[in-house]
XYZ file of C-alpha atoms in Angstrom:
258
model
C -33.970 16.403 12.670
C -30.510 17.553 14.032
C -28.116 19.040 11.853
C -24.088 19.386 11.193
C -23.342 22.679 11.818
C -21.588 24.620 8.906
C -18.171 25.244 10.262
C -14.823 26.814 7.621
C -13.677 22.864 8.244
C -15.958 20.626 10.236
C -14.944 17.059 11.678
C -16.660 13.949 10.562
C -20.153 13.503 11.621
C -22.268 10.473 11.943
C -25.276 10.890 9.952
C -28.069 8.963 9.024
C -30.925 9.119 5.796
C -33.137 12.087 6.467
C -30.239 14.181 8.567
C -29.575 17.197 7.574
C -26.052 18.431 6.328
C -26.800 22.002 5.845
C -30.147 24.327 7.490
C -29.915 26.211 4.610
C -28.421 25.906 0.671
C -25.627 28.808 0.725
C -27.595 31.436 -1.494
C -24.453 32.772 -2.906
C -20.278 31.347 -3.269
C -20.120 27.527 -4.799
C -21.602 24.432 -3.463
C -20.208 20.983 -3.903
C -21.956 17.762 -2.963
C -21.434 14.096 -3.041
C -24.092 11.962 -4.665
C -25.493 11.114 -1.104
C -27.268 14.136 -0.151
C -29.955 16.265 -2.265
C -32.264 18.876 -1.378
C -35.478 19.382 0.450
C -37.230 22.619 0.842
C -33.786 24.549 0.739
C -31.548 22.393 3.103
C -29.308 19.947 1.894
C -30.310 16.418 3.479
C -28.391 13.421 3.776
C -29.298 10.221 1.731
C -27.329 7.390 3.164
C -25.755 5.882 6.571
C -22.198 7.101 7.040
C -20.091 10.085 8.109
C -20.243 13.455 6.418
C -17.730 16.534 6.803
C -18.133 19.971 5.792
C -15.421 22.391 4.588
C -15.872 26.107 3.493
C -13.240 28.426 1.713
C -13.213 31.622 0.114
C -16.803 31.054 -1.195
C -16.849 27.700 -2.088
C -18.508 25.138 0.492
C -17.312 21.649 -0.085
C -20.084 18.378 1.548
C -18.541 15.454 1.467
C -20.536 12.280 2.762
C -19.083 8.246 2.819
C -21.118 5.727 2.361
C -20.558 3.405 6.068
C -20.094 0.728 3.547
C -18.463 1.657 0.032
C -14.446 0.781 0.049
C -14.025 3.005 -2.954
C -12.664 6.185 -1.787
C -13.333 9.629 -4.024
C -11.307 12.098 -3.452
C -12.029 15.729 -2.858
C -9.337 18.838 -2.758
C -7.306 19.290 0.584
C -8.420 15.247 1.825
C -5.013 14.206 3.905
C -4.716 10.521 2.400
C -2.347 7.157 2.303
C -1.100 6.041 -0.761
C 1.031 2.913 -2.087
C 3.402 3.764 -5.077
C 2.276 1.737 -7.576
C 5.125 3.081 -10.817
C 7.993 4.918 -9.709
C 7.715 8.353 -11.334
C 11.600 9.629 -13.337
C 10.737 12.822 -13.950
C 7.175 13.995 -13.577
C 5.103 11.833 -11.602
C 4.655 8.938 -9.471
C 1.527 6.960 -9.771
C -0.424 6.060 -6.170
C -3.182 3.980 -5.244
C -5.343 5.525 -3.056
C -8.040 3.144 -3.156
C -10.469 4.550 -6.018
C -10.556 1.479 -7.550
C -11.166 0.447 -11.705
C -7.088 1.088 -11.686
C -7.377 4.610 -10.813
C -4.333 6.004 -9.394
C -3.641 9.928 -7.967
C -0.538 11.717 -9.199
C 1.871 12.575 -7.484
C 4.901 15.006 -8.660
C 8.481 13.611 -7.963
C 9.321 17.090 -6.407
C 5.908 17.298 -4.697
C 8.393 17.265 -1.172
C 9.515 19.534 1.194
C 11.998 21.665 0.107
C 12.611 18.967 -2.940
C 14.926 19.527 -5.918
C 16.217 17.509 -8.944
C 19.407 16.395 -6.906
C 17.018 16.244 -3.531
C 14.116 14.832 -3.330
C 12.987 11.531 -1.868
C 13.794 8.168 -3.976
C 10.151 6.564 -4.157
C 9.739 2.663 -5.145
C 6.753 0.504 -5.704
C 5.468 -0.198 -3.025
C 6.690 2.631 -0.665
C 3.636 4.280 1.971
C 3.235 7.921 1.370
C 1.146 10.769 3.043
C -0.370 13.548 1.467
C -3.058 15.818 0.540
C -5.200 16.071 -3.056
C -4.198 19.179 -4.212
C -5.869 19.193 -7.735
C -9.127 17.500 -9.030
C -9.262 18.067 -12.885
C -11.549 15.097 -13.584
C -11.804 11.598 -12.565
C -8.466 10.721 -14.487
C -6.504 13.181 -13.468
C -6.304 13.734 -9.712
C -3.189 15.470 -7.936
C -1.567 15.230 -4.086
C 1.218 16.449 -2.990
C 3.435 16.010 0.353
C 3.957 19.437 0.905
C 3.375 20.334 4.603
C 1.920 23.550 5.770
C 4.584 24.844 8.063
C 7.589 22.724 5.900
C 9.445 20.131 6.751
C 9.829 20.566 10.453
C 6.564 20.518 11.347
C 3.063 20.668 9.858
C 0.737 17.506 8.793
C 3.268 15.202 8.539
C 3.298 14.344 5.402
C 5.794 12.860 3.397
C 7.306 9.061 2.956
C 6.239 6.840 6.073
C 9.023 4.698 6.980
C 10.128 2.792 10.584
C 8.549 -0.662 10.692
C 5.103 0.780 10.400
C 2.407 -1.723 8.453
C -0.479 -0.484 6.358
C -3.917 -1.236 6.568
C -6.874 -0.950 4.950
C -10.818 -0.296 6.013
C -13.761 1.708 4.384
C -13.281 5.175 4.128
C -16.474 6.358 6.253
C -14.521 4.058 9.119
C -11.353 6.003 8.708
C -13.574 9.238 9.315
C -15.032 7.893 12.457
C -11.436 7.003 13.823
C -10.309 10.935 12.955
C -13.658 12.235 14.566
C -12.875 11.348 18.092
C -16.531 10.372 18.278
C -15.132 7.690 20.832
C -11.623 7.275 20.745
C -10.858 4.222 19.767
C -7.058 5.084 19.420
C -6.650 6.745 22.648
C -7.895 3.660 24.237
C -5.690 1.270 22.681
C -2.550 3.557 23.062
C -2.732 3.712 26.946
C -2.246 -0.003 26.736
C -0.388 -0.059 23.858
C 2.275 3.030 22.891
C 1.865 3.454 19.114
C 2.183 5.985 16.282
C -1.054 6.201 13.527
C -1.312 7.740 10.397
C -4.950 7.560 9.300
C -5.906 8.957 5.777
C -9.770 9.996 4.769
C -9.267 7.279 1.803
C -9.671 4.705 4.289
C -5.788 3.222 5.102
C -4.308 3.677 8.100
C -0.493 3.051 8.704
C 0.504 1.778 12.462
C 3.476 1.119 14.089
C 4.538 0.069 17.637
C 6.339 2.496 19.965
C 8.382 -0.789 21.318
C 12.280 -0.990 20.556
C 12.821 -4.714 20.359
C 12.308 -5.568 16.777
C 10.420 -8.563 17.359
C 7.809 -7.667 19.660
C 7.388 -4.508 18.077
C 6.400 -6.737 14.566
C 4.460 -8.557 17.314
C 2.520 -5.548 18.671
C 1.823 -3.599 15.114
C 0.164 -6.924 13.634
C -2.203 -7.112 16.931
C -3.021 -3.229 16.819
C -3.389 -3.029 13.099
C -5.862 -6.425 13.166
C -7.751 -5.189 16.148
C -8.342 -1.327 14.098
C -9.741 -2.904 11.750
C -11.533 -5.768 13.643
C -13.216 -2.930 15.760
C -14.696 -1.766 12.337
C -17.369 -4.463 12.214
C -18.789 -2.880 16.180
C -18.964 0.460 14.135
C -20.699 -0.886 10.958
C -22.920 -3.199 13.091
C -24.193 -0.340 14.836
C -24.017 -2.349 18.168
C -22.211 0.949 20.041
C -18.268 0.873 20.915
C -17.132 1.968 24.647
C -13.804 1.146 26.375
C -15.044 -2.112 27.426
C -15.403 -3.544 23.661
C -12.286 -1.863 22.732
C -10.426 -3.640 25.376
C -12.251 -6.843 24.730
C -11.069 -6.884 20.886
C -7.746 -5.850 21.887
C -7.443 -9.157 24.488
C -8.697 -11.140 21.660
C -6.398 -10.226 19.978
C -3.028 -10.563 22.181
C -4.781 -13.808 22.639
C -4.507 -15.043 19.548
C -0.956 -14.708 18.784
C-alpha cells in the first residue's frame, strides 16, 4: 500500500480505505487523529475515501482526514478557513459560521486583526466574508480563529475581511482540499481563460471574484467561475478523473448557459 509521507506540514493527499497515513505510530511527542483512520500493526491506516493532510510541531503530530462526502467541516488548530458573520461581536467576539453545522459557530475576537485596537479595528456585520485561521480548540463549543497574518498586515496569508465584488461558495470540505493540493489544477486552468482571484478555506467555502473592471461582466464572470468550481466537484466525487479537457468543457457549459 503507498503511504503519505510524514512531512512538519504536508499538502492534501488523496487516499483511499486501507492507505496508509503514517509507516509508523510516532513512539514518542502527541498524536492526534480524526475518526477516519485507526491502527494496524503500528501504522496508522486510513478508513474512508477522501483527502488526508499531515502536520507536525514541536512534538505533537496532527492527521487530519475528510470524508470525500461529509459537508460538515471540523476544525483543527492552524486550518486557514472562510467564515460568514453570523452576530456582530461589541466587545469580545464575533460569532462565524464555518460550516460545522447543529448551529455551531467559531469565535472570533473583535481585535483578532492586524494591528487592531479599540478605536481601529475592522467594523464586522452579519453577513460579512472573513478569512482566518483556528487558533484555539477548547472543546466542540468553544473554538477560536483569528485574522492575524504571519508577516502582518502587508503581507502574509491574507487574511482578514474579503471585500471587492467577490461571491462565496460553498462545497465539501475534502473538495476544498483537493482544489489547495494542486493534484490537477483546476484553478490554474480556469484562470488562463478566465483572470480571477480565489480564496479557498479547508472548511470547504471558497470566495471568487473576477479580475474584469466593468461591473457587469465582472458579476457575469464570478457567477460562471463560482458555478463551474463547484460543478467540477461532482468529476472529483464521481471518481471519473478531471484533465484540462473536462475543465474546459464545464467551463463552456457554463458561459453557455448564461
Amino acid at each position: 500500500m503507498e503511504s503519505i509521507a510524514c512531512a512538519p506540514t504536508s499538502r492534501p493527499g488523496f487516499v483511499t480505505p486501507g492507505q496508509r497515513l503514517l509507516d509508523e505510530i510516532p513512539k514518542t511527542g502527541i498524536l492526534h487523529v480524526s475518526s477516519s483512520s485507526h491502527v494496524v500493526d503500528s501504522s496508522l491506516v486510513a478508513t474512508t475515501t477522501g483527502f488526508a493532510v499531515i502536520k507536525e510541531s514541536d512534538g505533537v503530530t496532527q492527521v487530519t482526514t475528510t470524508n470525500l462526502t461529509s459537508r460538515t467541516y471540523r476544525p483543527a488548530k492552524l486550518d486557514a478557513v472562510i467564515g460568514v458573520v453570523t452576530k456582530q461581536g461589541k466587545t469580545d467576539y464575533h460569532e462565524i459560521d464555518v460550516g460545522r453545522g447543529s448551529n455551531r459557530v467559531v469565535l472570533l475576537p473583535v481585535l483578532g486583526f492586524d494591528n487592531a485596537t479599540k478605536r481601529n479595528r475592522p467594523m464586522l456585520k452579519e453577513g460579512d466574508v472573513v478569512y482566518g485561521k483556528i487558533v484555539e480548540y477548547f472543546d466542540e463549543d468553544r473554538v477560536v480563529m483569528d485574522c492575524v497574518n504571519t508577516s502582518g498586515a502587508s503581507g502574509g496569508e491574507g487574511f482578514g475581511p474579503l471585500h471587492g465584488g467577490g461571491l462565496l461558495y460553498r462545497v465539501t470540505p475534502a473538495y476544498a482540499r483537493y482544489l489547495l493540493s494542486g493534484k490537477m489544477d483546476v484553478l490554474n486552468v480556469l484562470g488562463a481563460k478566465v483572470p480571477f482571484e480565489i480564496v479557498v478555506g479547508v472548511n470547504g467555502m471558497f470566495w471568487v471574484a473576477s479580475q474584469e473592471k466593468e461591473r457587469e461582466r465582472a458579476f457575469l464572470e464570478t457567477c460562471i467561475l463560482g458555478s463551474a468550481i463547484q460543478k467540477m466537484e461532482r468529476l472529483v466525487a464521481g471518481q471519473q478523473g478531471v484533465d484540462e479537457k473536462r475543465i474546459l468543457e464545464v467551463l463552456k457549459k457554463e458561459m453557455a448557459a448564461r
